C-alpha atoms as a PDB file:
ATOM      1  CA  VAL A   1     168.667   4.989-229.115  1.00  0.00           C
ATOM      2  CA  ASP A   2     166.439   8.107-230.081  1.00  0.00           C
ATOM      3  CA  VAL A   3     165.739   6.386-233.267  1.00  0.00           C
ATOM      4  CA  GLY A   4     165.054   2.640-232.114  1.00  0.00           C
ATOM      5  CA  PHE A   5     168.698   1.425-233.701  1.00  0.00           C
ATOM      6  CA  SER A   6     169.695   0.545-230.737  1.00  0.00           C
ATOM      7  CA  SER A   7     167.854   0.023-226.913  1.00  0.00           C
ATOM      8  CA  MET A   8     169.259   0.692-223.448  1.00  0.00           C
ATOM      9  CA  HIS A   9     168.358  -1.177-220.025  1.00  0.00           C
ATOM     10  CA  ARG A  10     165.358  -0.163-217.674  1.00  0.00           C
ATOM     11  CA  ARG A  11     168.536   0.539-215.302  1.00  0.00           C
ATOM     12  CA  MET A  12     170.009   2.416-218.033  1.00  0.00           C
ATOM     13  CA  THR A  13     170.158   6.451-218.364  1.00  0.00           C
ATOM     14  CA  LYS A  14     171.406   8.321-221.670  1.00  0.00           C
ATOM     15  CA  PRO A  15     173.915  10.081-219.505  1.00  0.00           C
ATOM     16  CA  ARG A  16     175.532   6.289-218.429  1.00  0.00           C
ATOM     17  CA  LEU A  17     174.548   5.251-221.539  1.00  0.00           C
ATOM     18  CA  LYS A  18     176.913   8.099-223.055  1.00  0.00           C
ATOM     19  CA  LYS A  19     179.643   8.050-220.229  1.00  0.00           C
ATOM     20  CA  LEU A  20     179.700   4.066-220.991  1.00  0.00           C
ATOM     21  CA  TYR A  21     180.349   4.147-224.474  1.00  0.00           C
ATOM     22  CA  ASP A  22     182.294   7.289-224.546  1.00  0.00           C
ATOM     23  CA  LEU A  23     185.845   7.402-226.516  1.00  0.00           C
ATOM     24  CA  PRO A  24     188.789   9.903-227.077  1.00  0.00           C
ATOM     25  CA  LYS A  25     189.284  12.851-229.202  1.00  0.00           C
ATOM     26  CA  LYS A  26     192.527  11.059-230.829  1.00  0.00           C
ATOM     27  CA  THR A  27     193.780   7.708-232.184  1.00  0.00           C
ATOM     28  CA  LEU A  28     196.041   5.733-229.474  1.00  0.00           C
ATOM     29  CA  THR A  29     198.188   3.828-232.383  1.00  0.00           C
ATOM     30  CA  PRO A  30     201.547   5.386-233.197  1.00  0.00           C
ATOM     31  CA  GLY A  31     201.666   5.629-236.838  1.00  0.00           C
ATOM     32  CA  LEU A  32     198.477   4.926-237.659  1.00  0.00           C
ATOM     33  CA  ARG A  33     197.329   7.089-240.406  1.00  0.00           C
ATOM     34  CA  PRO A  34     194.847   7.523-244.205  1.00  0.00           C
ATOM     35  CA  MET A  35     196.247   4.833-246.498  1.00  0.00           C
ATOM     36  CA  THR A  36     197.092   6.725-250.131  1.00  0.00           C
ATOM     37  CA  GLU A  37     197.692   5.094-252.941  1.00  0.00           C
ATOM     38  CA  ALA A  38     201.194   4.347-252.471  1.00  0.00           C
ATOM     39  CA  ASP A  39     200.222   2.216-250.022  1.00  0.00           C
ATOM     40  CA  CYS A  40     198.218  -0.010-251.835  1.00  0.00           C
ATOM     41  CA  GLU A  41     200.450  -2.516-253.035  1.00  0.00           C
ATOM     42  CA  SER A  42     201.996  -3.109-249.764  1.00  0.00           C
ATOM     43  CA  ALA A  43     198.668  -3.456-247.861  1.00  0.00           C
ATOM     44  CA  GLN A  44     197.549  -5.990-250.464  1.00  0.00           C
ATOM     45  CA  GLN A  45     200.057  -8.314-250.006  1.00  0.00           C
ATOM     46  CA  LEU A  46     199.337  -7.894-245.817  1.00  0.00           C
ATOM     47  CA  LEU A  47     195.578  -8.859-246.754  1.00  0.00           C
ATOM     48  CA  THR A  48     196.445 -11.587-249.021  1.00  0.00           C
ATOM     49  CA  GLN A  49     198.648 -13.267-246.883  1.00  0.00           C
ATOM     50  CA  TYR A  50     195.685 -12.563-243.920  1.00  0.00           C
ATOM     51  CA  LEU A  51     192.777 -14.155-245.805  1.00  0.00           C
ATOM     52  CA  GLN A  52     194.628 -17.488-246.808  1.00  0.00           C
ATOM     53  CA  LYS A  53     194.013 -19.074-243.111  1.00  0.00           C
ATOM     54  CA  PHE A  54     190.625 -19.084-243.998  1.00  0.00           C
ATOM     55  CA  ALA A  55     188.153 -21.915-245.390  1.00  0.00           C
ATOM     56  CA  LEU A  56     185.643 -19.069-247.450  1.00  0.00           C
ATOM     57  CA  CYS A  57     187.999 -15.675-248.914  1.00  0.00           C
ATOM     58  CA  VAL A  58     188.099 -13.518-251.724  1.00  0.00           C
ATOM     59  CA  HIS A  59     191.423 -12.649-253.359  1.00  0.00           C
ATOM     60  CA  PHE A  60     191.966  -9.265-254.388  1.00  0.00           C
ATOM     61  CA  SER A  61     194.092  -8.409-257.206  1.00  0.00           C
ATOM     62  CA  VAL A  62     196.304  -5.215-256.612  1.00  0.00           C
ATOM     63  CA  ASP A  63     193.520  -3.075-258.990  1.00  0.00           C
ATOM     64  CA  GLU A  64     190.446  -4.482-257.189  1.00  0.00           C
ATOM     65  CA  PHE A  65     192.156  -3.708-254.117  1.00  0.00           C
ATOM     66  CA  LYS A  66     192.471  -0.058-254.942  1.00  0.00           C
ATOM     67  CA  HIS A  67     189.087   0.202-256.461  1.00  0.00           C
ATOM     68  CA  CYS A  68     187.290  -1.518-253.063  1.00  0.00           C
ATOM     69  CA  PHE A  69     189.980  -0.005-250.477  1.00  0.00           C
ATOM     70  CA  LEU A  70     191.076   3.558-251.757  1.00  0.00           C
ATOM     71  CA  PRO A  71     189.505   5.935-249.193  1.00  0.00           C
ATOM     72  CA  ARG A  72     186.383   7.996-250.813  1.00  0.00           C
ATOM     73  CA  LYS A  73     184.523   9.823-248.749  1.00  0.00           C
ATOM     74  CA  GLY A  74     180.864   8.472-248.301  1.00  0.00           C
ATOM     75  CA  VAL A  75     181.775   4.944-249.563  1.00  0.00           C
ATOM     76  CA  ILE A  76     185.204   3.563-248.176  1.00  0.00           C
ATOM     77  CA  TYR A  77     187.700   4.574-245.242  1.00  0.00           C
ATOM     78  CA  SER A  78     191.147   2.746-244.998  1.00  0.00           C
ATOM     79  CA  PHE A  79     193.855   3.152-242.664  1.00  0.00           C
ATOM     80  CA  VAL A  80     197.216   1.662-242.328  1.00  0.00           C
ATOM     81  CA  ILE A  81     200.288   1.767-239.856  1.00  0.00           C
ATOM     82  CA  GLU A  82     203.500   2.212-240.991  1.00  0.00           C
ATOM     83  CA  ASP A  83     206.497   1.454-238.550  1.00  0.00           C
ATOM     84  CA  ALA A  84     208.208   4.762-238.225  1.00  0.00           C
ATOM     85  CA  GLN A  85     211.714   2.878-238.556  1.00  0.00           C
ATOM     86  CA  THR A  86     211.442   0.650-241.680  1.00  0.00           C
ATOM     87  CA  HIS A  87     208.524   2.664-243.129  1.00  0.00           C
ATOM     88  CA  ALA A  88     206.777  -0.512-243.600  1.00  0.00           C
ATOM     89  CA  ILE A  89     202.888  -1.133-243.671  1.00  0.00           C
ATOM     90  CA  THR A  90     202.082  -3.652-240.862  1.00  0.00           C
ATOM     91  CA  ASP A  91     198.185  -3.274-239.955  1.00  0.00           C
ATOM     92  CA  PHE A  92     195.372  -2.399-242.191  1.00  0.00           C
ATOM     93  CA  ILE A  93     192.214  -1.250-241.308  1.00  0.00           C
ATOM     94  CA  SER A  94     188.741  -0.473-243.129  1.00  0.00           C
ATOM     95  CA  PHE A  95     184.943   0.422-242.937  1.00  0.00           C
ATOM     96  CA  TYR A  96     182.322   1.520-245.070  1.00  0.00           C
ATOM     97  CA  GLU A  97     179.457   3.744-245.068  1.00  0.00           C
ATOM     98  CA  LEU A  98     176.006   2.840-245.521  1.00  0.00           C
ATOM     99  CA  PRO A  99     173.372   5.482-244.802  1.00  0.00           C
ATOM    100  CA  SER A 100     169.989   4.923-243.601  1.00  0.00           C
ATOM    101  CA  SER A 101     166.487   6.821-243.348  1.00  0.00           C
ATOM    102  CA  ILE A 102     164.690   7.212-240.714  1.00  0.00           C
ATOM    103  CA  MET A 103     160.898   7.648-241.350  1.00  0.00           C
ATOM    104  CA  ASN A 104     158.611   9.654-239.443  1.00  0.00           C
ATOM    105  CA  HIS A 105     160.832  10.940-237.080  1.00  0.00           C
ATOM    106  CA  PRO A 106     160.544  14.751-235.620  1.00  0.00           C
ATOM    107  CA  LYS A 107     163.896  15.002-235.548  1.00  0.00           C
ATOM    108  CA  TYR A 108     165.955  12.410-236.994  1.00  0.00           C
ATOM    109  CA  ASN A 109     165.626  11.903-240.901  1.00  0.00           C
ATOM    110  CA  GLY A 110     168.812   9.945-241.473  1.00  0.00           C
ATOM    111  CA  MET A 111     171.739   8.076-239.736  1.00  0.00           C
ATOM    112  CA  ARG A 112     175.264   6.904-240.948  1.00  0.00           C
ATOM    113  CA  ALA A 113     176.302   3.758-240.232  1.00  0.00           C
ATOM    114  CA  ALA A 114     179.879   2.788-240.558  1.00  0.00           C
ATOM    115  CA  TYR A 115     180.522  -1.150-241.505  1.00  0.00           C
ATOM    116  CA  SER A 116     183.488  -2.716-240.553  1.00  0.00           C
ATOM    117  CA  TYR A 117     185.094  -3.941-243.600  1.00  0.00           C
ATOM    118  CA  TYR A 118     188.763  -6.064-243.877  1.00  0.00           C
ATOM    119  CA  ASN A 119     191.072  -5.690-241.157  1.00  0.00           C
ATOM    120  CA  VAL A 120     194.833  -7.032-240.658  1.00  0.00           C
ATOM    121  CA  VAL A 121     196.785  -6.911-237.509  1.00  0.00           C
ATOM    122  CA  THR A 122     200.756  -7.883-237.215  1.00  0.00           C
ATOM    123  CA  SER A 123     202.305  -5.806-234.819  1.00  0.00           C
ATOM    124  CA  VAL A 124     199.120  -4.411-232.246  1.00  0.00           C
ATOM    125  CA  GLU A 125     196.396  -6.401-230.883  1.00  0.00           C
ATOM    126  CA  TRP A 126     192.913  -6.539-232.007  1.00  0.00           C
ATOM    127  CA  GLN A 127     191.129  -4.680-229.461  1.00  0.00           C
ATOM    128  CA  LYS A 128     193.481  -1.767-229.742  1.00  0.00           C
ATOM    129  CA  ILE A 129     193.232  -0.857-234.003  1.00  0.00           C
ATOM    130  CA  MET A 130     189.543  -1.376-233.489  1.00  0.00           C
ATOM    131  CA  TYR A 131     189.403   0.887-230.657  1.00  0.00           C
ATOM    132  CA  ASP A 132     191.179   3.272-233.193  1.00  0.00           C
ATOM    133  CA  ALA A 133     188.365   2.501-235.914  1.00  0.00           C
ATOM    134  CA  LEU A 134     186.155   3.690-233.233  1.00  0.00           C
ATOM    135  CA  ILE A 135     187.272   6.642-232.620  1.00  0.00           C
ATOM    136  CA  LEU A 136     188.195   7.182-236.349  1.00  0.00           C
ATOM    137  CA  ALA A 137     184.386   6.397-237.336  1.00  0.00           C
ATOM    138  CA  LYS A 138     183.359   9.280-234.458  1.00  0.00           C
ATOM    139  CA  GLN A 139     185.635  11.751-236.021  1.00  0.00           C
ATOM    140  CA  MET A 140     183.832  11.623-238.966  1.00  0.00           C
ATOM    141  CA  GLU A 141     180.569  11.540-237.306  1.00  0.00           C
ATOM    142  CA  PHE A 142     179.017   8.517-237.451  1.00  0.00           C
ATOM    143  CA  ASP A 143     176.419   7.360-235.594  1.00  0.00           C
ATOM    144  CA  VAL A 144     177.119   4.205-234.939  1.00  0.00           C
ATOM    145  CA  PHE A 145     179.856   1.144-236.196  1.00  0.00           C
ATOM    146  CA  ASN A 146     178.829  -2.476-237.136  1.00  0.00           C
ATOM    147  CA  ALA A 147     180.863  -5.613-237.254  1.00  0.00           C
ATOM    148  CA  LEU A 148     179.955  -9.290-238.168  1.00  0.00           C
ATOM    149  CA  ASP A 149     181.067 -12.001-236.463  1.00  0.00           C
ATOM    150  CA  VAL A 150     183.883 -13.307-239.525  1.00  0.00           C
ATOM    151  CA  MET A 151     187.299 -13.699-239.349  1.00  0.00           C
ATOM    152  CA  GLU A 152     188.809 -12.720-236.004  1.00  0.00           C
ATOM    153  CA  ASN A 153     186.062  -9.967-235.126  1.00  0.00           C
ATOM    154  CA  SER A 154     185.347 -12.020-232.064  1.00  0.00           C
ATOM    155  CA  THR A 155     188.575 -11.371-230.455  1.00  0.00           C
ATOM    156  CA  PHE A 156     187.589  -7.719-229.892  1.00  0.00           C
ATOM    157  CA  LEU A 157     183.735  -7.499-229.921  1.00  0.00           C
ATOM    158  CA  GLU A 158     182.412  -8.204-226.434  1.00  0.00           C
ATOM    159  CA  GLU A 159     185.915  -5.880-224.978  1.00  0.00           C
ATOM    160  CA  LEU A 160     184.905  -3.260-227.004  1.00  0.00           C
ATOM    161  CA  LYS A 161     180.839  -3.428-226.224  1.00  0.00           C
ATOM    162  CA  PHE A 162     179.403  -4.509-229.668  1.00  0.00           C
ATOM    163  CA  LYS A 163     175.665  -5.014-228.941  1.00  0.00           C
ATOM    164  CA  ILE A 164     174.513  -8.382-230.424  1.00  0.00           C
ATOM    165  CA  GLY A 165     172.251  -7.723-233.600  1.00  0.00           C
ATOM    166  CA  ASP A 166     169.045  -9.185-234.289  1.00  0.00           C
ATOM    167  CA  GLY A 167     169.730 -11.528-237.036  1.00  0.00           C
ATOM    168  CA  ASN A 168     172.550 -13.783-238.649  1.00  0.00           C
ATOM    169  CA  LEU A 169     173.782 -13.584-241.985  1.00  0.00           C
ATOM    170  CA  GLN A 170     173.577 -16.535-243.605  1.00  0.00           C
ATOM    171  CA  TYR A 171     175.749 -16.860-247.352  1.00  0.00           C
ATOM    172  CA  TYR A 172     174.233 -18.601-250.663  1.00  0.00           C
ATOM    173  CA  ILE A 173     177.325 -19.028-252.925  1.00  0.00           C
ATOM    174  CA  TYR A 174     175.504 -20.151-256.578  1.00  0.00           C
ATOM    175  CA  ASN A 175     177.559 -22.799-257.911  1.00  0.00           C
ATOM    176  CA  TRP A 176     179.557 -23.991-255.272  1.00  0.00           C
ATOM    177  CA  LYS A 177     180.031 -26.873-252.731  1.00  0.00           C
ATOM    178  CA  CYS A 178     181.211 -25.584-249.598  1.00  0.00           C
ATOM    179  CA  LYS A 179     181.083 -27.618-246.100  1.00  0.00           C
ATOM    180  CA  GLU A 180     179.658 -26.044-243.023  1.00  0.00           C
ATOM    181  CA  MET A 181     181.764 -23.227-241.814  1.00  0.00           C
ATOM    182  CA  THR A 182     181.912 -21.307-238.293  1.00  0.00           C
ATOM    183  CA  PRO A 183     181.712 -17.733-238.571  1.00  0.00           C
ATOM    184  CA  GLY A 184     185.293 -17.680-237.757  1.00  0.00           C
ATOM    185  CA  GLU A 185     186.380 -19.484-240.703  1.00  0.00           C
ATOM    186  CA  VAL A 186     184.645 -16.865-242.977  1.00  0.00           C
ATOM    187  CA  ALA A 187     186.542 -14.352-244.515  1.00  0.00           C
ATOM    188  CA  LEU A 188     183.935 -12.754-246.689  1.00  0.00           C
ATOM    189  CA  VAL A 189     182.236  -9.020-246.224  1.00  0.00           C
ATOM    190  CA  LEU A 190     179.795  -8.371-248.449  1.00  0.00           C
ATOM    191  CA  LEU A 191     178.664  -4.340-249.397  1.00  0.00           C
END
């Protein structure tokens, strides 16, 4: 709000806004933990199976998955839910970091933004796991968390109080002829 990335309604105050968007200190989902290299094959299979239901999606080989999703501070953050009894990876969430410079501000010179990347749920609800993603991003001192309305993201955006941005994302895919698609049919997140 202070740097103009977001705004408040006229009748809103900063203390009320902070209370409205307050998050717990710890995640709520049992078994949620940072993804390790040992999880990559299972998580890649989970993501591949999930993405097949969309009209436009990308396929990650195991090596590509490792490159794109293994956690690297300042780049990508990935988490899995491991079933306590079977030790199977049941869910996967990820977000990437995109820092922004703030020009000509007396107090702030940058803003850390987290962007929802690819996520798969099989054992919990979308709202619950994405609420945990917000908590994780706050723990890592991100200033804002963004999400596109692609894939099944529309199932949690409103309930988790995401505000609609000021633009629409348009894809131009060279040398491909595609039918017109709704955001819910698209499973492509570009960095």
